Structures are given as structure tokens and as C-alpha cells.
mmCIF file of C-alpha atoms and ligand atoms in Angstrom:
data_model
loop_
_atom_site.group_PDB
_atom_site.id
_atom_site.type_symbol
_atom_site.label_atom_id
_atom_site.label_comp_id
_atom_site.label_asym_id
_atom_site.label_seq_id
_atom_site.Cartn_x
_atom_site.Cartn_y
_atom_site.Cartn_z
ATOM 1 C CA UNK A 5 -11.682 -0.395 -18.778
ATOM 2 C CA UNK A 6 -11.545 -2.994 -16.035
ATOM 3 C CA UNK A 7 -10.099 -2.313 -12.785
ATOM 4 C CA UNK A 8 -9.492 -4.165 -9.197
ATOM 5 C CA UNK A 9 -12.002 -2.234 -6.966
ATOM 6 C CA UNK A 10 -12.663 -2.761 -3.028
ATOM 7 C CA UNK A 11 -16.793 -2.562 -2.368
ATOM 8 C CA UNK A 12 -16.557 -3.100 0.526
ATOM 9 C CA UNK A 13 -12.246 -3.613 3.140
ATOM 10 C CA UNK A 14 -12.097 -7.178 3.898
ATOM 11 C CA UNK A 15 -9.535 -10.228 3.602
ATOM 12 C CA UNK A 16 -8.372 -11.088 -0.271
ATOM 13 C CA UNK A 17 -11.708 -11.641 -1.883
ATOM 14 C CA UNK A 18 -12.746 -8.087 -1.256
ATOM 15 C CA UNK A 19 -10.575 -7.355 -4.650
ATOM 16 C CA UNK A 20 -13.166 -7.576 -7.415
ATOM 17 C CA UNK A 21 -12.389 -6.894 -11.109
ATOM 18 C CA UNK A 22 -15.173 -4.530 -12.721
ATOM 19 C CA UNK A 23 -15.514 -2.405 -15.528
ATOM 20 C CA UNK A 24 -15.053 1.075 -14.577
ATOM 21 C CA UNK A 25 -14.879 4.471 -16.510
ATOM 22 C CA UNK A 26 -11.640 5.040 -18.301
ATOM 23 C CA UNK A 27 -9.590 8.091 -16.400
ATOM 24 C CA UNK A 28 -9.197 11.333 -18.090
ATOM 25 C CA UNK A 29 -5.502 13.167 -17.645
ATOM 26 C CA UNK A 30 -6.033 16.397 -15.814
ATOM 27 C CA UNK A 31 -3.466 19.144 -16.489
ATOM 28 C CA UNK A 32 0.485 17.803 -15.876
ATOM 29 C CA UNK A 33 -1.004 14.246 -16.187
ATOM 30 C CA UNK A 34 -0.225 11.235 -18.465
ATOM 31 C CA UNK A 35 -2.597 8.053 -19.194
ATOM 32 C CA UNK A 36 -0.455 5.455 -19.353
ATOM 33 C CA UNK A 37 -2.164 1.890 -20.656
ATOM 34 C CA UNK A 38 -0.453 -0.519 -17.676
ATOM 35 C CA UNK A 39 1.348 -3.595 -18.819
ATOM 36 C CA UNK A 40 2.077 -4.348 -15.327
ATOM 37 C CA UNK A 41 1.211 -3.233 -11.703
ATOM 38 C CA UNK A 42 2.841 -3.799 -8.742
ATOM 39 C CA UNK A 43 1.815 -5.249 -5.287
ATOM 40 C CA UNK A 44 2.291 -3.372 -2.656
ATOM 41 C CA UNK A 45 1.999 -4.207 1.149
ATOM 42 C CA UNK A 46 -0.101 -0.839 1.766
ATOM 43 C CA UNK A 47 -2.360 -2.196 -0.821
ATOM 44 C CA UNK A 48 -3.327 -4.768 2.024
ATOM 45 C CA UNK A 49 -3.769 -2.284 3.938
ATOM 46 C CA UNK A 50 -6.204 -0.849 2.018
ATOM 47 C CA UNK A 51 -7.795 -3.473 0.795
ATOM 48 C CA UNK A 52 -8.596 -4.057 4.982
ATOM 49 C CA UNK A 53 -9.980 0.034 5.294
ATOM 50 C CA UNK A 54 -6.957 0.760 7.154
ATOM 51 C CA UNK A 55 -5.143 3.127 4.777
ATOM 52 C CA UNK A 56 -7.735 4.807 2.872
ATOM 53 C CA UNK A 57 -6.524 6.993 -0.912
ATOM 54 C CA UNK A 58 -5.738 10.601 -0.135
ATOM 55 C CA UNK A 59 -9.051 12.980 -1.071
ATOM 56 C CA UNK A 60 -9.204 13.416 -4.528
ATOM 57 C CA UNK A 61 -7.230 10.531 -5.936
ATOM 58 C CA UNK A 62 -7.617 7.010 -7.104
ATOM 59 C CA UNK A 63 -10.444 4.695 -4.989
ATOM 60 C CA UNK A 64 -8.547 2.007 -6.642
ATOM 61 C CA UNK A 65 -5.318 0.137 -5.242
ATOM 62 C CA UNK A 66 -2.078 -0.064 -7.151
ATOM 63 C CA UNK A 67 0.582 2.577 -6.152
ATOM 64 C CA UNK A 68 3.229 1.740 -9.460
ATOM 65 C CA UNK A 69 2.817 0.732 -12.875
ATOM 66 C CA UNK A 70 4.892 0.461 -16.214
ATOM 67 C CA UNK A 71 2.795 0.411 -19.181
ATOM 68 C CA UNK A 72 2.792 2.991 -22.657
ATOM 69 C CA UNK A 73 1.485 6.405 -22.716
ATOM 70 C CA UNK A 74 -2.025 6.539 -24.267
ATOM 71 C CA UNK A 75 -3.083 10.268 -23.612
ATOM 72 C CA UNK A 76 -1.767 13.745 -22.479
ATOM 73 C CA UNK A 77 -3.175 16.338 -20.181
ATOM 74 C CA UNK A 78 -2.732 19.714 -20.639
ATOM 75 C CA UNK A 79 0.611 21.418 -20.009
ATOM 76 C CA UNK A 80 2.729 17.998 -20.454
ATOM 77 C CA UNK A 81 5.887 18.530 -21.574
ATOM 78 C CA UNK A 82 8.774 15.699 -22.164
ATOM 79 C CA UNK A 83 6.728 12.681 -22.801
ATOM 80 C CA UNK A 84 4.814 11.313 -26.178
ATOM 81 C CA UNK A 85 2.098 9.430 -26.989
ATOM 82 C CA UNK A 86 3.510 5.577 -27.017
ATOM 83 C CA UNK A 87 6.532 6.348 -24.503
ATOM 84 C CA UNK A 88 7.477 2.971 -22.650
ATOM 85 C CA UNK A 89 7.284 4.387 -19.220
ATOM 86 C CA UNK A 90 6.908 3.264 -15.410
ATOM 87 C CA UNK A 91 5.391 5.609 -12.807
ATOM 88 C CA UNK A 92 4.804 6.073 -9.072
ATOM 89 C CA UNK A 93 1.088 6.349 -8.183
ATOM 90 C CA UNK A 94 -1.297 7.909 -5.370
ATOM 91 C CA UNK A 95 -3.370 5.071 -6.306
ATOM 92 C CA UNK A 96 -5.215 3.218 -9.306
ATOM 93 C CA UNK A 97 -2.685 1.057 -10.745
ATOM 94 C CA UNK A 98 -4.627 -2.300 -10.273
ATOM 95 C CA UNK A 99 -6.383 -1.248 -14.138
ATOM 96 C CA UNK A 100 -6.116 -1.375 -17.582
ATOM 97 C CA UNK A 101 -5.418 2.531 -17.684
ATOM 98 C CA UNK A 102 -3.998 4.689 -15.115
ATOM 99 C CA UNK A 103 -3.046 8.578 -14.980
ATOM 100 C CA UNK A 104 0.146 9.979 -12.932
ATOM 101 C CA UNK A 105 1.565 13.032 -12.895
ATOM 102 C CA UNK A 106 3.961 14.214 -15.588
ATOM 103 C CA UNK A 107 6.888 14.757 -12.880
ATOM 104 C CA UNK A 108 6.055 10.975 -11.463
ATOM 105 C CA UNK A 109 6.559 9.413 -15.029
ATOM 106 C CA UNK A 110 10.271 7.529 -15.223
ATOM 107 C CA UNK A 111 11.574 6.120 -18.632
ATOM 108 C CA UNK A 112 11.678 2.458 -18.409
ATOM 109 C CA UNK A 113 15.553 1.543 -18.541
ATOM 110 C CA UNK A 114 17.704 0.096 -20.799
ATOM 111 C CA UNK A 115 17.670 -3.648 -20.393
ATOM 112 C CA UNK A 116 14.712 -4.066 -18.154
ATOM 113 C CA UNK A 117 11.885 -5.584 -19.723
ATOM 114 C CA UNK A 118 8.636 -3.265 -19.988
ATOM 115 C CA UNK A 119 6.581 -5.849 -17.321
ATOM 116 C CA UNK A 120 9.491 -5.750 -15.081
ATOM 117 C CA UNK A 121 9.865 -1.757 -15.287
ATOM 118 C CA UNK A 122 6.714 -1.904 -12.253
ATOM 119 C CA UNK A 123 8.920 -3.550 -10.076
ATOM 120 C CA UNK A 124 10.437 -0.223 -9.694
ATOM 121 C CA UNK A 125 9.193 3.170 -8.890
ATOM 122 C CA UNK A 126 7.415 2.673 -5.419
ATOM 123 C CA UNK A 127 10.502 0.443 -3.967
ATOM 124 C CA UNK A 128 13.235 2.712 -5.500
ATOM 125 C CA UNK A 129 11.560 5.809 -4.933
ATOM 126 C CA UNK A 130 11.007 4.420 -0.903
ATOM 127 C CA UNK A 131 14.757 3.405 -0.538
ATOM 128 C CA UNK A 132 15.988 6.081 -2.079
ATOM 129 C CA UNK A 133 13.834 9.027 -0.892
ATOM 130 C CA UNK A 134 14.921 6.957 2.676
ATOM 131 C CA UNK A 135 18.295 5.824 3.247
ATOM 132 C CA UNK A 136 19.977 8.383 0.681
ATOM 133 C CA UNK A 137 18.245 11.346 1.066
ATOM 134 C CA UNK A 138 16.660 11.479 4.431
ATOM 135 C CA UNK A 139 19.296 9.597 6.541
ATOM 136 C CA UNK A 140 22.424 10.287 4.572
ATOM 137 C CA UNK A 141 24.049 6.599 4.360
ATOM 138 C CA UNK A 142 27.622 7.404 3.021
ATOM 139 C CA UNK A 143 30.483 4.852 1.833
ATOM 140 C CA UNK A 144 31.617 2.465 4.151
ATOM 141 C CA UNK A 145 28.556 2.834 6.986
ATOM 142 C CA UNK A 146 26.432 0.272 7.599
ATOM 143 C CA UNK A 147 22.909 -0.172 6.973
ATOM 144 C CA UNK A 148 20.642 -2.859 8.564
ATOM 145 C CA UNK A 149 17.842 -3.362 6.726
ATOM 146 C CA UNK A 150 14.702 -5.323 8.190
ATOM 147 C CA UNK A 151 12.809 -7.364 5.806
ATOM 148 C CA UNK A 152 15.633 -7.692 3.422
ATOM 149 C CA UNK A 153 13.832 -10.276 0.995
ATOM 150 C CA UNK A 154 10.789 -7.682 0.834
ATOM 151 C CA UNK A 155 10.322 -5.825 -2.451
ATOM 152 C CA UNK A 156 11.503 -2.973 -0.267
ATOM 153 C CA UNK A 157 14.675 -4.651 1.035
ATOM 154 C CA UNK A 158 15.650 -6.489 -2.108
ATOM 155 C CA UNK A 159 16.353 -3.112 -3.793
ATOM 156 C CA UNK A 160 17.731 -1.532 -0.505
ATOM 157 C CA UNK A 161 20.143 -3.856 -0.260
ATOM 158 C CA UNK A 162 21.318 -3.665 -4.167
ATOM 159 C CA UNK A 163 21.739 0.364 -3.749
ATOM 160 C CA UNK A 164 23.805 0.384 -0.377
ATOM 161 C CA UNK A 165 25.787 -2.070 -1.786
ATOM 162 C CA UNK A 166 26.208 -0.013 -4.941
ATOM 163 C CA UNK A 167 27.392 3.337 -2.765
ATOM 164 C CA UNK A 168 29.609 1.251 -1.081
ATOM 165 C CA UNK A 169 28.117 0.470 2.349
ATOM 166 C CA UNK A 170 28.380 -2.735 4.375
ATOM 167 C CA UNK A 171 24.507 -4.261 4.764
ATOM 168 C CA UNK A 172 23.098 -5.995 6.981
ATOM 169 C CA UNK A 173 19.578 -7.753 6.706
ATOM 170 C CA UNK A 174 16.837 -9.363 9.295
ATOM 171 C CA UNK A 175 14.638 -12.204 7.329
ATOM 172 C CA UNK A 176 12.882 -15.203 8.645
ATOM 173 C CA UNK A 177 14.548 -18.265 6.893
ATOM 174 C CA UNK A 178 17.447 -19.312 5.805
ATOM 175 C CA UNK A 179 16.308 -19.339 1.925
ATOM 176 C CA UNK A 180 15.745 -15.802 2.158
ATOM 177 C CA UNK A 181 19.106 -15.050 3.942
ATOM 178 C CA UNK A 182 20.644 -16.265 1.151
ATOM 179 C CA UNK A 183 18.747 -14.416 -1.212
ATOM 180 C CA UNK A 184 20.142 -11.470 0.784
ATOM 181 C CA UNK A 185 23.491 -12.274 0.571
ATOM 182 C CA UNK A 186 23.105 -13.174 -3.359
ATOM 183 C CA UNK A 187 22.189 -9.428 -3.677
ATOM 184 C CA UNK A 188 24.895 -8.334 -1.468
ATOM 185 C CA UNK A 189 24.246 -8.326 2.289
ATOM 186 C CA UNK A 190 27.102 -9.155 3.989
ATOM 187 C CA UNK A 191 25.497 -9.758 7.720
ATOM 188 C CA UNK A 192 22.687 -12.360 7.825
ATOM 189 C CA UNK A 193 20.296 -12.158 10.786
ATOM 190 C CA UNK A 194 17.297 -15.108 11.135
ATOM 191 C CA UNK A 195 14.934 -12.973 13.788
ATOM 192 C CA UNK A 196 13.468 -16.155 14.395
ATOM 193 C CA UNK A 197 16.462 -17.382 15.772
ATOM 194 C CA UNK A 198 19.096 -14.662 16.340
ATOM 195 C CA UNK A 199 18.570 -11.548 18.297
ATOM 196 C CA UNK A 200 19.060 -8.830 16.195
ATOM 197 C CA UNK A 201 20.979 -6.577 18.051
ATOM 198 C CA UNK A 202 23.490 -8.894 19.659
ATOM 199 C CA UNK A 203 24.375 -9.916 15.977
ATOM 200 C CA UNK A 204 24.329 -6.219 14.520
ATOM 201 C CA UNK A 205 27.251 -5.371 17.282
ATOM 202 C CA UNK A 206 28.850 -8.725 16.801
ATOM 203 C CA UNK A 207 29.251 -7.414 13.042
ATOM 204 C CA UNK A 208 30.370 -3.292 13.473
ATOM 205 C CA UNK A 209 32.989 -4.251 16.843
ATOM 206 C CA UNK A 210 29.881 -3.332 19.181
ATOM 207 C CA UNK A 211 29.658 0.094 16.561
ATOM 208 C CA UNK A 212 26.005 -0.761 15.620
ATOM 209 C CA UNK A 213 24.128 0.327 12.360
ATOM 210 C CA UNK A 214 24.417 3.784 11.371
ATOM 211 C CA UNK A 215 21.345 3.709 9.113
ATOM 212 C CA UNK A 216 18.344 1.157 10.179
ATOM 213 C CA UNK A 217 15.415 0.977 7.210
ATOM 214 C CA UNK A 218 12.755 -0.150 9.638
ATOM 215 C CA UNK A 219 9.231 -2.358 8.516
ATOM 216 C CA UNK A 220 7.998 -3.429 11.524
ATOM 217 C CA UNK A 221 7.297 -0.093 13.864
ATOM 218 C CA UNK A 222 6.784 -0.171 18.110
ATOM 219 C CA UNK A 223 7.780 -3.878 18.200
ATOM 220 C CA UNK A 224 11.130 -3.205 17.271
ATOM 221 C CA UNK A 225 11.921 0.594 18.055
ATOM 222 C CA UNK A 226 14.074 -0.288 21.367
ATOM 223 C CA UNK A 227 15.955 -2.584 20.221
ATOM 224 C CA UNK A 228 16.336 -0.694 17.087
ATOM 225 C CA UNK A 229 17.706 2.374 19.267
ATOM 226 C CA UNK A 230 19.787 -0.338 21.225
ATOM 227 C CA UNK A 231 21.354 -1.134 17.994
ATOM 228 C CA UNK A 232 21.840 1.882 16.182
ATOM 229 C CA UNK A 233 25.562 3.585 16.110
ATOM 230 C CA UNK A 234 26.720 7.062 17.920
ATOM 231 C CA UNK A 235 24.894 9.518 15.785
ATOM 232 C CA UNK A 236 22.675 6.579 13.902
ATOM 233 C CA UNK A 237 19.616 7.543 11.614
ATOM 234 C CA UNK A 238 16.653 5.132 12.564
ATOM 235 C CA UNK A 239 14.019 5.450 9.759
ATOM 236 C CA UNK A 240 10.736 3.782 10.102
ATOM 237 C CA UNK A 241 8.547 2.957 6.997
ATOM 238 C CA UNK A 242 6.522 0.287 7.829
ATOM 239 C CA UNK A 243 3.964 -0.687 11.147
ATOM 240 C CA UNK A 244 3.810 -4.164 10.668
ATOM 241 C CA UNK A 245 5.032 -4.473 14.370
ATOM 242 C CA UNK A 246 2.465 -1.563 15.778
ATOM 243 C CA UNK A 247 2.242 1.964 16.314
ATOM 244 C CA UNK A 248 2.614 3.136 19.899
ATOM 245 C CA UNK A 249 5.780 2.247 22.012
ATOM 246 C CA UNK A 250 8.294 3.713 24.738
ATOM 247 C CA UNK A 251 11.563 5.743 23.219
ATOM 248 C CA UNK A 252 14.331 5.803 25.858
ATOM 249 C CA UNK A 253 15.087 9.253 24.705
ATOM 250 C CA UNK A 254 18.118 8.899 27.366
ATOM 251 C CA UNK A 255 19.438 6.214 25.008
ATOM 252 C CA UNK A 256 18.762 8.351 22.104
ATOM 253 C CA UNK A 257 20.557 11.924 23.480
ATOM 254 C CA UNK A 258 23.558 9.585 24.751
ATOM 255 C CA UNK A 259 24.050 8.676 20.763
ATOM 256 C CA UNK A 260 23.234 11.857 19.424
ATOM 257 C CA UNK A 261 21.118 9.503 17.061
ATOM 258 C CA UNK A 262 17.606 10.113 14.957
ATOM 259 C CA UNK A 263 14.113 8.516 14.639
ATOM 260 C CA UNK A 264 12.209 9.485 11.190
ATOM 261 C CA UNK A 265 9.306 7.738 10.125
ATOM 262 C CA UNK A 266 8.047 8.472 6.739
ATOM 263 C CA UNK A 267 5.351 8.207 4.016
ATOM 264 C CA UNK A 268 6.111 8.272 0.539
ATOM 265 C CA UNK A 269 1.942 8.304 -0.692
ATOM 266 C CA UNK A 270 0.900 11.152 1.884
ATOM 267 C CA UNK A 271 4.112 13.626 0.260
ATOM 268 C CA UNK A 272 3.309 16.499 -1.642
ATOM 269 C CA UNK A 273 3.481 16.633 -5.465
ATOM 270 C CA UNK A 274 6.699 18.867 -5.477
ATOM 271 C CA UNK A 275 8.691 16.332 -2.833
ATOM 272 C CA UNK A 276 7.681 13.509 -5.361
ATOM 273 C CA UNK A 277 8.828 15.204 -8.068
ATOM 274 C CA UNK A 278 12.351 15.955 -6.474
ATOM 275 C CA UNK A 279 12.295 12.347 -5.065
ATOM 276 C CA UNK A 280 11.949 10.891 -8.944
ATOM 277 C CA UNK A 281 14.391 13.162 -10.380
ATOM 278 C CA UNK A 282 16.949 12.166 -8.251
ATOM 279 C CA UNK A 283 16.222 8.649 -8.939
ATOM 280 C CA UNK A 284 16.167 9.237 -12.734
ATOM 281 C CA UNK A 285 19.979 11.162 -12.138
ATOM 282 C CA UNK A 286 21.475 8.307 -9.411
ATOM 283 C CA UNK A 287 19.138 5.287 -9.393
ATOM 284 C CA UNK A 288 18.431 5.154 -13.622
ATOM 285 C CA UNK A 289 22.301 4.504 -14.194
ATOM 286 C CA UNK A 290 22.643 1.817 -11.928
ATOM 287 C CA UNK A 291 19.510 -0.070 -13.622
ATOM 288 C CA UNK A 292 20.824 0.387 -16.922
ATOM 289 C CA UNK A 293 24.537 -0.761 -16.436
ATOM 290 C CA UNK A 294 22.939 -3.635 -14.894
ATOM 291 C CA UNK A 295 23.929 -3.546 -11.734
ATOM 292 C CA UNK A 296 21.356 -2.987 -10.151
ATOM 293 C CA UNK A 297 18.041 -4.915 -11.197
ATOM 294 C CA UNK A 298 13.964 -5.689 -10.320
ATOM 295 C CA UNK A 299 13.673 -8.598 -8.192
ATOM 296 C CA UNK A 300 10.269 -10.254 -9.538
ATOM 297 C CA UNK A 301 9.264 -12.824 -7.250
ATOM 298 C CA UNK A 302 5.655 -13.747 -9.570
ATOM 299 C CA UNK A 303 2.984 -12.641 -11.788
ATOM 300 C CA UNK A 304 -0.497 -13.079 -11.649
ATOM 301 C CA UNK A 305 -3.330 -11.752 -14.282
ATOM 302 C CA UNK A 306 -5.113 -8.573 -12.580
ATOM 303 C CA UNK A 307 -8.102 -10.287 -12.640
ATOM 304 C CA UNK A 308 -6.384 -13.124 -9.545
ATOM 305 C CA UNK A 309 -5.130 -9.878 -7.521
ATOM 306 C CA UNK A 310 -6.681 -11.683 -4.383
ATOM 307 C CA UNK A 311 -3.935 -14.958 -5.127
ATOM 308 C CA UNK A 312 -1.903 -11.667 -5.126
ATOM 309 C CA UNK A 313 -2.402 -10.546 -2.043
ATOM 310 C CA UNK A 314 -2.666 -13.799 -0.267
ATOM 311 C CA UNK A 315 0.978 -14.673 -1.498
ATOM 312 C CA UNK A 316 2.051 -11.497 -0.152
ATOM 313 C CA UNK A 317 0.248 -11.838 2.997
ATOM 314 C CA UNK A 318 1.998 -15.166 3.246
ATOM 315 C CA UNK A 319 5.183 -13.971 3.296
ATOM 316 C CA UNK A 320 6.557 -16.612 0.963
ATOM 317 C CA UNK A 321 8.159 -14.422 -1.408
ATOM 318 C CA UNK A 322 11.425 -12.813 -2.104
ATOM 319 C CA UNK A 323 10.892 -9.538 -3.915
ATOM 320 C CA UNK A 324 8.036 -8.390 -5.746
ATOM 321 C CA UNK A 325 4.942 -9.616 -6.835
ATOM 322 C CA UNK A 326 3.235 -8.013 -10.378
ATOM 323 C CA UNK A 327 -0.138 -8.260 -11.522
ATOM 324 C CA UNK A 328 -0.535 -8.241 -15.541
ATOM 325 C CA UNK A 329 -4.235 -6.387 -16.884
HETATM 326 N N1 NAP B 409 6.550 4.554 4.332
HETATM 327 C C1 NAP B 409 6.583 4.359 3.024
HETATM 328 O O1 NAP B 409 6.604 5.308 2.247
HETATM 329 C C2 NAP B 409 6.622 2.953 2.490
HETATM 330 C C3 NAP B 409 6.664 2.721 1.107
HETATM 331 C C4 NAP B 409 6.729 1.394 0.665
HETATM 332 C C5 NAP B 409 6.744 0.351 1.586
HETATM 333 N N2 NAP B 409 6.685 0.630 2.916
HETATM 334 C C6 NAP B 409 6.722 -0.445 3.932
HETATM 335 O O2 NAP B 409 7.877 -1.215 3.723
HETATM 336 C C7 NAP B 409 7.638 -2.562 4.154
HETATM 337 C C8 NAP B 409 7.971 -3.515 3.028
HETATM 338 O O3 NAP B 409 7.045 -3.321 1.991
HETATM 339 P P1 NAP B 409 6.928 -4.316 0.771
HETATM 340 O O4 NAP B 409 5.851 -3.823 -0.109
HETATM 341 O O5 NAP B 409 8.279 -4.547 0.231
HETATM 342 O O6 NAP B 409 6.340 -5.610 1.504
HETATM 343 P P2 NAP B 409 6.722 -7.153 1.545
HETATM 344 O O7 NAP B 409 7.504 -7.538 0.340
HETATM 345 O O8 NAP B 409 5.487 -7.930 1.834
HETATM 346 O O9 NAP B 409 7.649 -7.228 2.819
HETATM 347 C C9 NAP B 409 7.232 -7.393 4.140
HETATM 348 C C10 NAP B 409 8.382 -8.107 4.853
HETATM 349 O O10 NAP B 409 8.182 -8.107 6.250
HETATM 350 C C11 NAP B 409 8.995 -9.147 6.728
HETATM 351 N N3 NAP B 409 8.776 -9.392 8.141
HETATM 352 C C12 NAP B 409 7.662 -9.855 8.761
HETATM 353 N N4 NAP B 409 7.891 -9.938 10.087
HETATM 354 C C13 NAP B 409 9.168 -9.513 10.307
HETATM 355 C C14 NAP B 409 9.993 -9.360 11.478
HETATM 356 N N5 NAP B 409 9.554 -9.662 12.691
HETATM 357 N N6 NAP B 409 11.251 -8.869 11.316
HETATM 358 C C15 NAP B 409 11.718 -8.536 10.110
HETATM 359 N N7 NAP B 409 10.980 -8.672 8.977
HETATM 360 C C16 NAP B 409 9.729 -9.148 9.070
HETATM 361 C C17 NAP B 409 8.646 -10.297 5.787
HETATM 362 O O11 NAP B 409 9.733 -11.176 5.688
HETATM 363 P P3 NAP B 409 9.918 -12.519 6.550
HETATM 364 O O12 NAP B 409 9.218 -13.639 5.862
HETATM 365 O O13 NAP B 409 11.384 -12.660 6.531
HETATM 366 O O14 NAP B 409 9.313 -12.267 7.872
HETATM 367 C C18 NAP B 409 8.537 -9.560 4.453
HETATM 368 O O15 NAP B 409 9.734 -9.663 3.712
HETATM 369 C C19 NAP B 409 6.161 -2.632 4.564
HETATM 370 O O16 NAP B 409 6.076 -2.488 5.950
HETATM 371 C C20 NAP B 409 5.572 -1.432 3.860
HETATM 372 O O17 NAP B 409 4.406 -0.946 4.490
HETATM 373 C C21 NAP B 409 6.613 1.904 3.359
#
């Protein structure tokens, strides 16, 4: 089969198609043949030799694909050969064939298009395993969301909304503001030209966000502190601001509030599984009423995965971007 594979970390050009053994499903696994794959920003970092697979797993990028089931390990139970599935990945998806475990396998809903079905499992499983489970948003909070055109924020945005909280959303343009709003953020924040915490307590009468889904790391964990409300849940996914800062844990106490920073790749198999099936029981019904939907931003053949990752690393898009084998 072919597959993206990284010789050697570098910029986009270190992505090179080759043909590659096909995998074989261990026990619990399905092969699923990939219709679609999509890009993720720890791909990049991958791709750079910064966020290496865990032992054991995939050398190959690609942590979600939809595609049809082509083989069966041992021990599967609830899936068949030719189930139209989508599936969250340790790694690999950037091929023609992929396996995942059986418990990481989702059905692909009713009214979203097989392609489109990648768009989902890595950003719902984030935001949900997140914001829901982890820091408890409830009804009528508020969630600020930074990033909110990413493929992460795009989706976080559509599922507050959908329990009932008020969002808010940091992006840098206007364009994408709106694409916020069009999904169902009610506070619009341009960090290029508002400071984010003035406009946060403009919006809550000086309250502040109770739940904060965080990209950006040490360059914004003060003012994210500053900004969260009495007993606020600060969860940090992404580093694109850095790793190491101060915590004014005086500031912290005085709110009774949280910082959690999480993986979703480095969690072990039975947190995954748990993580899915609560997707598939309050995530899947949203997606197939319609409510809640993939926001596909482009789609390139697997082959241009570097035009892939240079439109990602350009920041021009709103949502996700899939790559097609
Ligand atoms: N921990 C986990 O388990 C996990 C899982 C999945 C993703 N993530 C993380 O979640 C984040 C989003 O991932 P993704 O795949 O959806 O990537 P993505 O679509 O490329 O999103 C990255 C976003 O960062 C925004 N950004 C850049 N500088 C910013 C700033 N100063 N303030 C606010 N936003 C800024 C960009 O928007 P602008 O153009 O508006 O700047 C862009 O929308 C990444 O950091 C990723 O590593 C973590």
C-alpha cells in the first residue's frame, strides 16, 4: 500500500509517499481501507521530530481516518467486513490501509458523507474527552475557546452550544470571527486587536469563563488564570504558545479554580475506549440530527500531504483539512 512516511523531521517536504507493507490487525484490531485522513496540528509536530509515535505503534502520521473495514483481528466483536466506519488513531492514518483498535472504531453517522466522517474522531473525541468530561461545562456557563476556527474549536464551539452554554472564541481575523459566530459563539475576540481578558469580563459582568479550552500553552496561562471565573476549569491542549511559564497560584487558590493539561494520543487503551463510547452515546446523536456537523475546510490527494501541511501551518483555514489516498 502507499503511505506518507517522514525519512528524515523537517519542514513540509519531509512527507514522502512510498509503498510500504500493508498492516496486519493484531487481536481487538480492525483494518480499515481509509477514504479519508485527517490533518492534524500534532502531525506537524511530528513531521518536525518533536512529537515522536508512542513505542510500538504507527511510524506513520495520521491520528483519524474514515474509510471501510477490510480485515479483522482476532477477538473483534461488533464490526463486519465492509462496515463504513471512522476511527481515532495512535498513528498511521496518512495510508491506503490503517488498523485501530476495535473499541476506537465509531460508525460513520447518518447524513455525513463517508470522506467527511474523518473530520471527526480526533476533534470530537479532544472536545469532548475535554470540556465535558474533564472540566464539567454545564448549561448556561461559559466557555472561551482559543482558536475557535481550528478543527478543534469549530466542533467545540458546535457542542457547548448544543448543551446550552454561552461561548466565547479568540481568532485572528475578522473572517474567522464570523465563522465563529455562524457556528454559534456568541462573544467574538480578535487577539490581534482585543485583549482577551478585558473582553471575556466585559461579556460574563467581570464573572470570567468558567471553562477555557486552551491551544496556545505558557504564552497565555496568566492571562488565562486572570480570566477564568471563581472555581473556573483551565484546560490546556495545545503548546503553540510554549511550555514553561509562572502560575500565580495566589490567583489560582483565591478562585478555587483548576489547570489540566491533557493528551488524548499518550492515554491508555481503556480511557480511549470510555472516551469513544461516550461520544458514540452523546456526541453520535447530535451528528445525526444534524445539528451538529464536520467543518471541512479542503481536501488534498495523500500523495500532496506537504500542500497539507503548509495550509495548515498557514493558518488560513477554518476547520479541517482531509487528505484523500
Ligand atoms: N492535547 C490533545 O489531546 C490535543 C488533541 C488535538 C488537538 N490538540 C491541540 O489543539 C490545537 C488545535 O488543533 P487543530 O488540529 O484543530 O489545529 P489548527 O486547526 O491548525 O488550529 C490551530 C489554531 O491556532 C490558532 N492560533 C494561532 N495563534 C493563536 C493565538 N495567539 N491565539 C489564539 N489562537 C491562535 C490559529 O488560528 P488564528 O489564525 O486565528 O491564529 C488556528 O486556528 C493545537 O494546539 C493542537 O495541538 C490537542
Amino acid at each position: 500500500m502507499k503511505a506518507i512516511t517522514i525519512p528524515e523531521p523537517g519542514g513540509a517536504d519531509a512527507l514522502v509517499l512510498a509503498d510500504v507493507p500493508s498492516p496486519e490487525p493484531a487481536e481487538g484490531e480492525v483494518r480499515i481501507r481509509v477514504a479519508a485522513a485527517g490533518v492534524n496540528r500534532a502531525d506537524i509536530m511530528q513531521r518536525k521530530g518533536f512529537y515522536d509515535p508512542p513505542p510500538g505503534s504507527s511510524p506513520y502520521p495520521g491520528l483519524e481516518v474514515s474509510g471501510t473495514i477490510d480485515a479483522l483481528g482476532e477477538g473483534v466483536e461488533g464490526w463486519a467486513m465492509g462496515d463504513e466506519v471512522c476511527a481515532l488513531l495512535v498513528g498511521g492514518g496518512y495510508a491506503e490501509q490503517v488498523c485501530a483498535p476495535a473499541t476506537q472504531v465509531l460508525p460513520v453517522p447518518a447524513g455525513v458523507s463517508l470522506e467527511d466522517a474523518a473530520a471527526l474522531p480526533e476533534v470530537v473525541c479532544t472536545v469532548w474527552s475535554n470540556v465535558f468530561m474533564t472540566a464539567n461545562l454545564l448549561p448556561g456557563q461559559t466557555l472561551l475557546v482559543h482558536g475557535g476556527s481550528s478543527g478543534i474549536g469549530t466542533m467545540a464551539i458546535q457542542l457547548a452550544r448544543e448543551v446550552g452554554a454561552r461561548v466565547a472564541v479568540t481568532a485572528g481575523s475578522a473572517e474567522k470571527l464570523q465563522a465563529c459566530k455562524a457556528l454559534g459563539a456568541e462573544v467574538l475576540v480578535n487577539y490581534r486587536e482585543q485583549d482577551f481578558v478585558e473582553e471575556i469580563k466585559a461579556a460574563t459582568d467581570g464573572a470570567g469563563a468558567d471553562v477555557i479550552l486552551d491551544n496556545m500553552g505558557a504564552k497565555y496561562l496568566a492571562r488565562n488564570v486572570d480570566a477564568l471565573a471563581m472555581g473556573g476549569r483551565l484546560v490546556v491542549i495545545g503548546l503553540q504558545g510554549g511550555t514553561t511559564a509562572e502560575l500565580n497560584l495566589n490567583t489560582l487558590l483565591r478562585k478555587r479554580a483548576a489547570v489540566i493539561a491533557t493528551s488524548l494520543r499518550a492515554r491508555p487503551l481503556p480511557e480511549k475506549a470510555a472516551i469513544v463510547a461516550a461520544v458514540r452515546e452523546h456526541v453520535w446523536p447530535l451528528v445525526e440530527s444534524g445539528r451538529v456537523r464536520p467543518v471541512v475546510h479542503s481536501r488534498h490527494p495523500l500523495g500532496e500531504a506537504a500542500a497539507a501541511h503548509r495550509e495548515m501551518e498557514s493558518s488560513g483555514h477554518i476547520g479541517k483539512i482531509l487528505l484523500r489516498p
